Amino acid sequence: MTPAARWAAAASILDQIAAGDPAEKALTTWARKSRFAGSKDRAAIRDHVYDILRCWRSTASLGGGDTGRARVLGRLRQTGEDPDAVFIGDGYALSPLSEKEREAGHPPIGAEALDLPDWVYERFLRSLSDKADATAEALRHRASVFVRVNLLKADVASAQAALLEEGIETAPHPLSETALEVIEGARRLSQTEAFRTGWVELQDVASQAVVDALPLAEGMRCLDYCAGGGGKTLAMAARLHGPVDAHDADPRRMSDLPDRAERAGATVTRVDRPKGTYDLVLCDVPCSGSGSWRRSPEGKWRLTPERLDELTGIQAKILDQVAGLIRPGGTLAYATCSVLTCENEAQIDGFLSRHPEWRVAMQQRFDLSQGGDGFFVATLTKT
Ligand SMILES: C[S@@+](CC[C@H](N)C(=O)[O-])C[C@H]1O[C@@H](n2cnc3c(N)ncnc32)[C@H](O)[C@@H]1O
C-alpha cells in the first residue's frame, strides 16, 4: 500500500470507531476485508489510528470536523506533514481537499489541546494540580515498550544479551531493576526465543515497580485478588521464588494464565473462592485506567462520571472484602493505574475510616514523567 492509501484506511477505521466499534475490533474487521494489506501496512495503519485516538479532540479541531477524514487532516497539520501528499485521490487514497476543507479547522485550546474531555481535565486539575497539564500532555504520546526480566529463568544481563542477539536492542530503566526498555525491534519481541522461553515478559516499568514496592519474601502465602491476565501475579511469583494464588471476579480473564505461568516457570494456582488467611493480598483493582491512556486511549473518551462513581464503589467493596483475608500483621496492598485522587489516596482514606484498626505502611505514586504509566500503590497492615 502507498502511504496515502494507509491514511485512507485509517480514516475509514476511525469512522467505525466513532460509530461505536472498539478500536481493536475496527482494526481486525478492516484487516479481514483487506487481504492485500501486508504486516507493515497493518502496523502503519494501526499507528495512525492510535496516534489519532490519543489526540481525538485536537485532531478534530485542527481538521475542522469529527469524521475520520477530518481527523486525518488534523493529524497531518499537527505533525507538519503536507496534506496534499496524502489527499491525492489516486488509487485508494483520500480524494483531494475541497476549498472548504482547506479553510476549516482551528488551533485547539485548553482541555481540547490537552486531549481530555472537559470534566476529566477538571478531575486532573483537582488530583494533580501543577502536574495536571504535563500528565495530560504525556498521555497524548506513544508509550515506550518494556519487558520484565523473569528472574526465575534469567538475569538482566543475560536476557539483554539474548535479546540483542535476536536483533532487539534494550536498555535498563531506573524505575525497576528487572525492567528493560525496548529501543529497537519491539514489534518482533513476541517471536524471539527469549520471549517464547519465558526469559522476558511484556510489562510496563511502573507496573513492575508496583510489585517491587511490595514487602515480599520467600515462603510468604500470597494472593493476587484481581489477577486478570496475570502480569503482576507472575512478577510476584518471580520475587517470591514460590507459589502465588490468583483470583479474579471474572475467571475468564485468567484464561491465559496457566500457559503464561508455565512459560515463566512460575507456580500459580487459580482460586475461585480464596480461603484461610494470607501474608499478603494484592488488589490491583479495576479503575479508570487514566494512568495508562497512552496504551488504551479509547478509555479517555469512553469514561463517564457515572462509570467513575461505579468504579470507586467497586474499589471500596474489594478493599472491604480483602481485609478479611489477611492474617494479623499481614499486608493488604492496593494498586491502580489511575492518576485520580478519588481512586487512590481518597480510597485509602475511606478504607481507614471504615477500618480504624488498619494503618498505612507505604503509599506511592508513579508519575508518567518517570517513564512508565501512571500508577498508585499503598500497603496497609492491621495494628
Ligand atoms: C486492573 S485489572 C488487573 C490487571 C492485572 N493485575 C495485571 O497486572 O495484569 C482488574 C481486574 O479486576 C477484576 N475484578 C473486577 N471486579 C472484581 C472483584 N469484585 N473482585 C475481584 N476481581 C475483580 C477484573 O475482572 C480485572 O481483571
Short mmCIF file of C-alpha atoms and ligand atoms in Angstrom, two decimals:
data_model
loop_
_atom_site.label_atom_id
_atom_site.label_comp_id
_atom_site.label_asym_id
_atom_site.label_seq_id
_atom_site.Cartn_x
_atom_site.Cartn_y
_atom_site.Cartn_z
CA MET A 1 0.00 0.00 0.00
CA THR A 2 1.12 3.56 -0.60
CA PRO A 3 1.48 5.90 2.40
CA ALA A 4 -1.62 7.79 1.15
CA ALA A 5 -3.67 4.57 0.95
CA ARG A 6 -2.70 3.75 4.54
CA TRP A 7 -4.05 7.12 5.68
CA ALA A 8 -7.29 6.45 3.77
CA ALA A 9 -7.65 3.10 5.53
CA ALA A 10 -7.04 4.81 8.88
CA ALA A 11 -9.79 7.36 8.08
CA SER A 12 -12.34 4.62 7.42
CA ILE A 13 -11.35 2.71 10.59
CA LEU A 14 -11.68 5.93 12.62
CA ASP A 15 -15.23 6.33 11.28
CA GLN A 16 -16.05 2.83 12.57
CA ILE A 17 -14.61 3.71 15.97
CA ALA A 18 -16.59 6.97 16.08
CA ALA A 19 -19.71 4.91 15.31
CA GLY A 20 -19.07 2.86 18.46
CA ASP A 21 -16.80 -0.05 17.48
CA PRO A 22 -13.88 -0.77 19.84
CA ALA A 23 -10.59 0.13 18.12
CA GLU A 24 -9.28 -3.45 18.10
CA LYS A 25 -12.49 -4.72 16.50
CA ALA A 26 -12.45 -1.98 13.85
CA LEU A 27 -8.81 -2.77 13.01
CA THR A 28 -9.44 -6.53 12.80
CA THR A 29 -12.56 -6.11 10.67
CA TRP A 30 -10.67 -3.88 8.26
CA ALA A 31 -7.72 -6.31 8.06
CA ARG A 32 -10.07 -9.26 7.30
CA LYS A 33 -11.65 -7.35 4.41
CA SER A 34 -8.29 -6.12 3.12
CA ARG A 35 -6.18 -9.17 2.33
CA PHE A 36 -3.97 -7.05 0.07
CA ALA A 37 -2.54 -5.31 3.16
CA GLY A 38 0.79 -6.70 4.41
CA SER A 39 2.00 -6.73 8.01
CA LYS A 40 3.91 -3.45 7.54
CA ASP A 41 0.74 -1.81 6.18
CA ARG A 42 -1.32 -3.06 9.10
CA ALA A 43 1.27 -1.85 11.60
CA ALA A 44 1.45 1.62 9.99
CA ILE A 45 -2.36 1.92 9.88
CA ARG A 46 -2.60 0.85 13.49
CA ASP A 47 -0.07 3.53 14.47
CA HIS A 48 -2.09 6.21 12.60
CA VAL A 49 -5.32 5.09 14.30
CA TYR A 50 -3.82 5.02 17.79
CA ASP A 51 -1.95 8.32 17.30
CA ILE A 52 -5.26 9.95 16.41
CA LEU A 53 -7.16 8.23 19.24
CA ARG A 54 -4.69 9.75 21.70
CA CYS A 55 -5.32 13.16 20.12
CA TRP A 56 -9.02 12.70 19.33
CA ARG A 57 -10.12 16.25 20.27
CA SER A 58 -7.17 18.23 18.96
CA THR A 59 -7.13 16.46 15.58
CA ALA A 60 -10.86 17.22 15.16
CA SER A 61 -10.26 20.91 15.97
CA LEU A 62 -7.32 21.18 13.60
CA GLY A 63 -9.09 19.23 10.87
CA GLY A 64 -12.36 21.15 11.19
CA GLY A 65 -14.68 18.17 11.75
CA ASP A 66 -15.23 14.87 13.50
CA THR A 67 -15.06 12.47 10.55
CA GLY A 68 -12.11 10.14 10.06
CA ARG A 69 -11.15 12.22 7.04
CA ALA A 70 -11.14 15.48 9.05
CA ARG A 71 -9.15 13.89 11.87
CA VAL A 72 -6.53 12.62 9.39
CA LEU A 73 -6.28 16.16 8.02
CA GLY A 74 -5.96 17.46 11.59
CA ARG A 75 -3.24 14.94 12.39
CA LEU A 76 -1.23 15.89 9.30
CA ARG A 77 -1.49 19.57 10.25
CA GLN A 78 -0.47 18.67 13.82
CA THR A 79 2.69 16.85 12.74
CA GLY A 80 3.57 19.28 9.96
CA GLU A 81 3.08 16.77 7.13
CA ASP A 82 1.82 18.01 3.78
CA PRO A 83 -1.91 17.16 3.38
CA ASP A 84 -1.60 17.48 -0.40
CA ALA A 85 0.75 14.48 -0.40
CA VAL A 86 -1.99 12.39 1.27
CA PHE A 87 -5.28 13.72 -0.14
CA ILE A 88 -4.26 12.89 -3.70
CA GLY A 89 -7.28 10.95 -4.99
CA ASP A 90 -5.17 8.31 -6.78
CA GLY A 91 -5.97 4.63 -6.35
CA TYR A 92 -7.01 4.00 -2.75
CA ALA A 93 -6.07 7.46 -1.46
CA LEU A 94 -8.44 10.05 0.03
CA SER A 95 -9.93 12.46 -2.53
CA PRO A 96 -8.30 15.90 -2.84
CA LEU A 97 -9.24 18.54 -0.28
CA SER A 98 -12.02 20.98 -1.14
CA GLU A 99 -11.57 24.72 -0.62
CA LYS A 100 -13.95 24.50 2.35
CA GLU A 101 -11.81 21.81 3.98
CA ARG A 102 -8.66 23.85 3.37
CA GLU A 103 -10.19 26.77 5.28
CA ALA A 104 -11.77 24.70 8.05
CA GLY A 105 -10.20 23.98 11.45
CA HIS A 106 -8.85 25.98 14.36
CA PRO A 107 -5.96 25.61 16.80
CA PRO A 108 -7.18 23.76 19.91
CA ILE A 109 -7.10 25.42 23.34
CA GLY A 110 -7.38 24.27 26.96
CA ALA A 111 -8.66 20.73 27.52
CA GLU A 112 -9.10 20.41 23.74
CA ALA A 113 -5.36 20.96 23.23
CA LEU A 114 -4.57 18.53 26.08
CA ASP A 115 -6.89 15.94 24.56
CA LEU A 116 -9.05 15.35 27.59
CA PRO A 117 -12.83 15.64 28.00
CA ASP A 118 -13.60 18.88 29.94
CA TRP A 119 -14.87 17.05 33.03
CA VAL A 120 -11.79 14.80 33.10
CA TYR A 121 -9.49 17.82 32.85
CA GLU A 122 -11.23 19.26 35.93
CA ARG A 123 -10.54 15.99 37.78
CA PHE A 124 -6.90 16.09 36.61
CA LEU A 125 -6.53 19.64 37.99
CA ARG A 126 -8.05 18.60 41.33
CA SER A 127 -5.93 15.44 41.53
CA LEU A 128 -2.61 16.57 40.11
CA SER A 129 -2.66 20.41 40.46
CA ASP A 130 0.53 21.73 38.83
CA LYS A 131 1.29 18.31 37.25
CA ALA A 132 -2.10 18.09 35.51
CA ASP A 133 -1.07 19.60 32.17
CA ALA A 134 2.21 17.66 31.91
CA THR A 135 0.40 14.41 32.70
CA ALA A 136 -2.30 15.08 30.10
CA GLU A 137 0.40 16.02 27.60
CA ALA A 138 2.32 12.79 28.25
CA LEU A 139 -0.88 10.82 27.59
CA ARG A 140 -1.03 12.32 24.07
CA HIS A 141 2.12 10.42 23.03
CA ARG A 142 3.11 6.80 22.45
CA ALA A 143 4.33 4.79 25.43
CA SER A 144 7.67 3.02 25.46
CA VAL A 145 7.69 -0.76 25.33
CA PHE A 146 9.20 -2.50 28.37
CA VAL A 147 9.96 -6.08 29.27
CA ARG A 148 10.35 -7.57 32.72
CA VAL A 149 13.27 -9.97 33.01
CA ASN A 150 11.95 -13.11 34.67
CA LEU A 151 14.42 -13.77 37.48
CA LEU A 152 13.12 -17.36 37.73
CA LYS A 153 14.84 -18.05 34.42
CA ALA A 154 17.45 -15.42 33.64
CA ASP A 155 19.35 -12.43 34.95
CA VAL A 156 19.09 -8.98 33.42
CA ALA A 157 22.47 -9.03 31.63
CA SER A 158 21.86 -12.46 30.01
CA ALA A 159 18.34 -11.50 28.94
CA GLN A 160 19.60 -8.26 27.43
CA ALA A 161 22.36 -10.11 25.56
CA ALA A 162 19.96 -12.79 24.32
CA LEU A 163 17.53 -10.16 23.02
CA LEU A 164 20.36 -8.30 21.29
CA GLU A 165 21.43 -11.49 19.54
CA GLU A 166 17.91 -11.65 18.11
CA GLY A 167 18.08 -8.01 17.00
CA ILE A 168 16.18 -6.44 19.90
CA GLU A 169 18.06 -3.54 21.42
CA THR A 170 17.16 -2.68 25.03
CA ALA A 171 18.36 -0.50 27.89
CA PRO A 172 17.91 -0.85 31.67
CA HIS A 173 15.50 1.60 33.31
CA PRO A 174 15.98 3.25 36.72
CA LEU A 175 12.37 2.63 37.87
CA SER A 176 12.79 -1.14 38.24
CA GLU A 177 15.82 -3.41 38.40
CA THR A 178 14.05 -6.06 36.31
CA ALA A 179 12.99 -3.66 33.53
CA LEU A 180 14.47 -3.31 30.07
CA GLU A 181 13.17 -0.58 27.78
CA VAL A 182 12.96 -1.75 24.19
CA ILE A 183 14.82 0.72 21.99
CA GLU A 184 14.66 -1.17 18.69
CA GLY A 185 12.64 -4.14 17.42
CA ALA A 186 9.59 -4.03 19.73
CA ARG A 187 7.30 -5.49 17.07
CA ARG A 188 9.41 -8.66 16.79
CA LEU A 189 9.64 -9.25 20.51
CA SER A 190 6.96 -11.93 20.80
CA GLN A 191 8.73 -14.02 18.13
CA THR A 192 12.05 -14.12 19.97
CA GLU A 193 13.41 -17.17 21.76
CA ALA A 194 13.90 -15.08 24.91
CA PHE A 195 10.16 -14.32 24.97
CA ARG A 196 8.99 -17.79 23.95
CA THR A 197 11.06 -19.48 26.64
CA GLY A 198 9.91 -17.14 29.39
CA TRP A 199 13.09 -15.16 29.98
CA VAL A 200 11.16 -11.93 29.48
CA GLU A 201 7.53 -10.80 29.74
CA LEU A 202 5.97 -7.65 28.31
CA GLN A 203 5.17 -5.38 31.26
CA ASP A 204 5.18 -1.65 31.80
CA VAL A 205 8.05 -0.43 34.01
CA ALA A 206 5.75 1.23 36.58
CA SER A 207 3.71 -1.96 36.81
CA GLN A 208 6.97 -3.73 37.68
CA ALA A 209 7.85 -1.00 40.18
CA VAL A 210 4.49 -1.55 41.93
CA VAL A 211 5.41 -5.20 42.58
CA ASP A 212 8.97 -4.17 43.60
CA ALA A 213 7.37 -1.95 46.26
CA LEU A 214 5.56 -4.87 47.94
CA PRO A 215 7.14 -6.39 51.08
CA LEU A 216 7.51 -9.89 49.56
CA ALA A 217 9.78 -12.57 50.96
CA GLU A 218 10.27 -16.26 50.18
CA GLY A 219 7.84 -18.54 51.99
CA MET A 220 5.01 -15.99 52.20
CA ARG A 221 1.45 -17.08 51.32
CA CYS A 222 0.29 -14.53 48.75
CA LEU A 223 -2.85 -13.86 46.74
CA ASP A 224 -3.36 -11.68 43.69
CA TYR A 225 -7.05 -10.88 44.18
CA CYS A 226 -7.68 -9.08 40.84
CA ALA A 227 -5.27 -11.14 38.76
CA GLY A 228 -6.71 -10.50 35.27
CA GLY A 229 -4.17 -11.65 32.67
CA GLY A 230 -1.68 -12.22 35.49
CA GLY A 231 1.05 -9.65 34.75
CA LYS A 232 1.52 -8.83 38.41
CA THR A 233 0.89 -12.42 39.55
CA LEU A 234 3.91 -13.58 37.55
CA ALA A 235 6.05 -10.69 38.78
CA MET A 236 5.11 -11.63 42.37
CA ALA A 237 5.96 -15.29 41.75
CA ALA A 238 9.38 -14.28 40.43
CA ARG A 239 10.06 -12.14 43.53
CA LEU A 240 8.83 -14.87 45.88
CA HIS A 241 10.58 -17.78 44.12
CA GLY A 242 7.46 -19.63 45.18
CA PRO A 243 3.76 -20.17 44.53
CA VAL A 244 1.09 -17.46 44.26
CA ASP A 245 -2.70 -17.80 44.33
CA ALA A 246 -4.62 -15.91 41.67
CA HIS A 247 -8.27 -14.86 41.80
CA ASP A 248 -10.48 -12.73 39.59
CA ALA A 249 -14.21 -12.00 39.78
CA ASP A 250 -14.28 -12.88 36.08
CA PRO A 251 -12.26 -16.12 35.84
CA ARG A 252 -12.22 -15.89 32.01
CA ARG A 253 -9.78 -13.01 32.42
CA MET A 254 -7.27 -15.54 33.77
CA SER A 255 -7.62 -17.99 30.87
CA ASP A 256 -4.09 -17.31 29.53
CA LEU A 257 -2.53 -17.50 32.96
CA PRO A 258 -1.71 -21.26 33.05
CA ASP A 259 0.21 -21.02 29.76
CA ARG A 260 1.95 -17.83 30.80
CA ALA A 261 2.89 -19.35 34.17
CA GLU A 262 4.26 -22.48 32.54
CA ARG A 263 6.36 -20.44 30.14
CA ALA A 264 7.66 -18.37 33.07
CA GLY A 265 8.39 -21.42 35.24
CA ALA A 266 6.06 -19.99 37.92
CA THR A 267 3.62 -21.86 40.16
CA VAL A 268 0.24 -20.14 40.06
CA THR A 269 -2.97 -21.63 41.43
CA ARG A 270 -6.26 -20.15 40.28
CA VAL A 271 -8.73 -19.92 43.16
CA ASP A 272 -12.45 -19.26 42.80
CA ARG A 273 -13.07 -18.58 46.48
CA PRO A 274 -9.97 -17.67 48.47
CA LYS A 275 -9.93 -19.48 51.81
CA GLY A 276 -7.95 -19.03 55.01
CA THR A 277 -5.63 -16.12 55.53
CA TYR A 278 -2.69 -14.77 53.59
CA ASP A 279 0.51 -12.96 54.48
CA LEU A 280 -0.11 -10.54 51.61
CA VAL A 281 -3.03 -9.86 49.29
CA LEU A 282 -2.62 -7.57 46.31
CA CYS A 283 -5.72 -5.94 44.87
CA ASP A 284 -4.86 -4.33 41.55
CA VAL A 285 -8.41 -3.05 41.25
CA PRO A 286 -10.45 -2.21 38.16
CA CYS A 287 -10.04 1.56 37.61
CA SER A 288 -10.41 4.39 35.10
CA GLY A 289 -7.04 3.38 33.60
CA SER A 290 -6.21 7.09 33.39
CA GLY A 291 -2.52 6.38 34.03
CA SER A 292 -2.35 4.09 31.02
CA TRP A 293 -4.38 6.03 28.47
CA ARG A 294 -1.29 6.19 26.20
CA ARG A 295 -1.72 2.45 25.64
CA SER A 296 -5.54 2.37 25.75
CA PRO A 297 -6.55 5.83 24.55
CA GLU A 298 -10.19 4.92 23.94
CA GLY A 299 -10.55 4.85 27.73
CA LYS A 300 -10.31 8.62 27.99
CA TRP A 301 -13.21 9.21 25.62
CA ARG A 302 -15.42 6.40 26.95
CA LEU A 303 -15.11 7.18 30.68
CA THR A 304 -18.17 8.93 32.16
CA PRO A 305 -18.71 10.46 35.64
CA GLU A 306 -21.25 7.68 36.29
CA ARG A 307 -18.74 4.95 35.38
CA LEU A 308 -16.09 6.57 37.57
CA ASP A 309 -18.54 6.58 40.52
CA GLU A 310 -19.32 2.94 39.82
CA LEU A 311 -15.60 2.09 39.77
CA THR A 312 -14.87 3.85 43.07
CA GLY A 313 -17.76 1.89 44.61
CA ILE A 314 -16.29 -1.40 43.34
CA GLN A 315 -12.82 -0.44 44.62
CA ALA A 316 -14.14 0.26 48.15
CA LYS A 317 -16.03 -3.04 48.15
CA ILE A 318 -12.94 -5.01 47.08
CA LEU A 319 -10.88 -3.41 49.86
CA ASP A 320 -13.54 -4.36 52.42
CA GLN A 321 -13.70 -7.95 51.13
CA VAL A 322 -9.94 -8.42 51.07
CA ALA A 323 -9.42 -7.10 54.61
CA GLY A 324 -10.88 -10.36 55.94
CA LEU A 325 -8.36 -12.48 54.01
CA ILE A 326 -5.22 -11.23 55.70
CA ARG A 327 -3.63 -12.64 58.84
CA PRO A 328 -2.97 -10.28 61.76
CA GLY A 329 0.20 -8.36 60.91
CA GLY A 330 -0.11 -9.25 57.23
CA THR A 331 -0.24 -6.81 54.31
CA LEU A 332 -3.09 -5.53 52.20
CA ALA A 333 -1.67 -3.99 49.01
CA TYR A 334 -3.85 -1.72 46.87
CA ALA A 335 -2.88 -0.61 43.36
CA THR A 336 -4.41 1.26 40.44
CA CYS A 337 -3.19 2.51 37.08
CA SER A 338 -5.09 5.74 37.74
CA VAL A 339 -3.85 9.27 38.38
CA LEU A 340 -7.13 10.37 40.01
CA THR A 341 -7.23 11.03 43.77
CA CYS A 342 -10.73 9.58 44.11
CA GLU A 343 -9.36 6.15 43.06
CA ASN A 344 -6.12 6.42 45.05
CA GLU A 345 -5.48 8.40 48.26
CA ALA A 346 -9.21 9.03 48.83
CA GLN A 347 -9.90 5.31 48.53
CA ILE A 348 -7.29 4.55 51.22
CA ASP A 349 -8.68 7.33 53.48
CA GLY A 350 -12.18 5.87 53.05
CA PHE A 351 -10.93 2.38 53.94
CA LEU A 352 -9.16 3.66 57.09
CA SER A 353 -12.29 5.46 58.23
CA ARG A 354 -14.30 2.23 57.86
CA HIS A 355 -11.50 0.06 59.37
CA PRO A 356 -9.65 2.11 62.00
CA GLU A 357 -7.60 -0.92 63.09
CA TRP A 358 -5.56 -0.69 59.86
CA ARG A 359 -2.71 1.74 59.17
CA VAL A 360 -0.79 2.78 56.07
CA ALA A 361 2.72 1.35 55.85
CA MET A 362 3.60 2.88 52.48
CA GLN A 363 1.87 4.92 49.81
CA GLN A 364 3.45 5.87 46.50
CA ARG A 365 2.53 7.39 43.15
CA PHE A 366 4.41 6.70 39.93
CA ASP A 367 4.13 9.67 37.56
CA LEU A 368 4.25 9.46 33.80
CA SER A 369 7.29 11.78 33.97
CA GLN A 370 9.22 8.82 35.44
CA GLY A 371 8.90 6.99 32.13
CA GLY A 372 6.22 4.39 32.81
CA ASP A 373 2.44 4.53 33.11
CA GLY A 374 0.81 6.43 35.96
CA PHE A 375 0.35 4.06 38.93
CA PHE A 376 -0.54 4.25 42.61
CA VAL A 377 0.30 1.68 45.28
CA ALA A 378 -0.37 1.57 49.00
CA THR A 379 0.32 -1.12 51.57
CA LEU A 380 -1.64 -1.41 54.81
CA THR A 381 -1.21 -3.50 57.92
CA LYS A 382 -3.58 -4.29 60.77
CA THR A 383 -2.43 -2.89 64.12
C1 LIG B 1 -6.62 -3.78 36.54
S1 LIG B 1 -7.23 -5.35 36.15
C2 LIG B 1 -5.99 -6.42 36.74
C3 LIG B 1 -4.72 -6.44 35.92
C4 LIG B 1 -3.71 -7.48 36.39
N1 LIG B 1 -3.47 -7.40 37.81
C5 LIG B 1 -2.38 -7.37 35.68
O1 LIG B 1 -1.40 -6.88 36.22
O2 LIG B 1 -2.33 -7.82 34.52
C6 LIG B 1 -8.52 -5.55 37.29
C7 LIG B 1 -9.17 -6.92 37.36
O3 LIG B 1 -10.08 -6.92 38.45
C8 LIG B 1 -11.14 -7.82 38.15
N2 LIG B 1 -12.26 -7.51 39.05
C9 LIG B 1 -13.29 -6.64 38.88
N3 LIG B 1 -14.10 -6.66 39.95
C10 LIG B 1 -13.58 -7.54 40.84
C11 LIG B 1 -13.97 -8.01 42.14
N4 LIG B 1 -15.04 -7.53 42.74
N5 LIG B 1 -13.20 -8.94 42.72
C12 LIG B 1 -12.09 -9.42 42.12
N6 LIG B 1 -11.67 -9.02 40.89
C13 LIG B 1 -12.41 -8.10 40.27
C14 LIG B 1 -11.41 -7.58 36.68
O4 LIG B 1 -12.05 -8.69 36.09
C15 LIG B 1 -10.00 -7.33 36.14
O5 LIG B 1 -9.45 -8.49 35.57
#
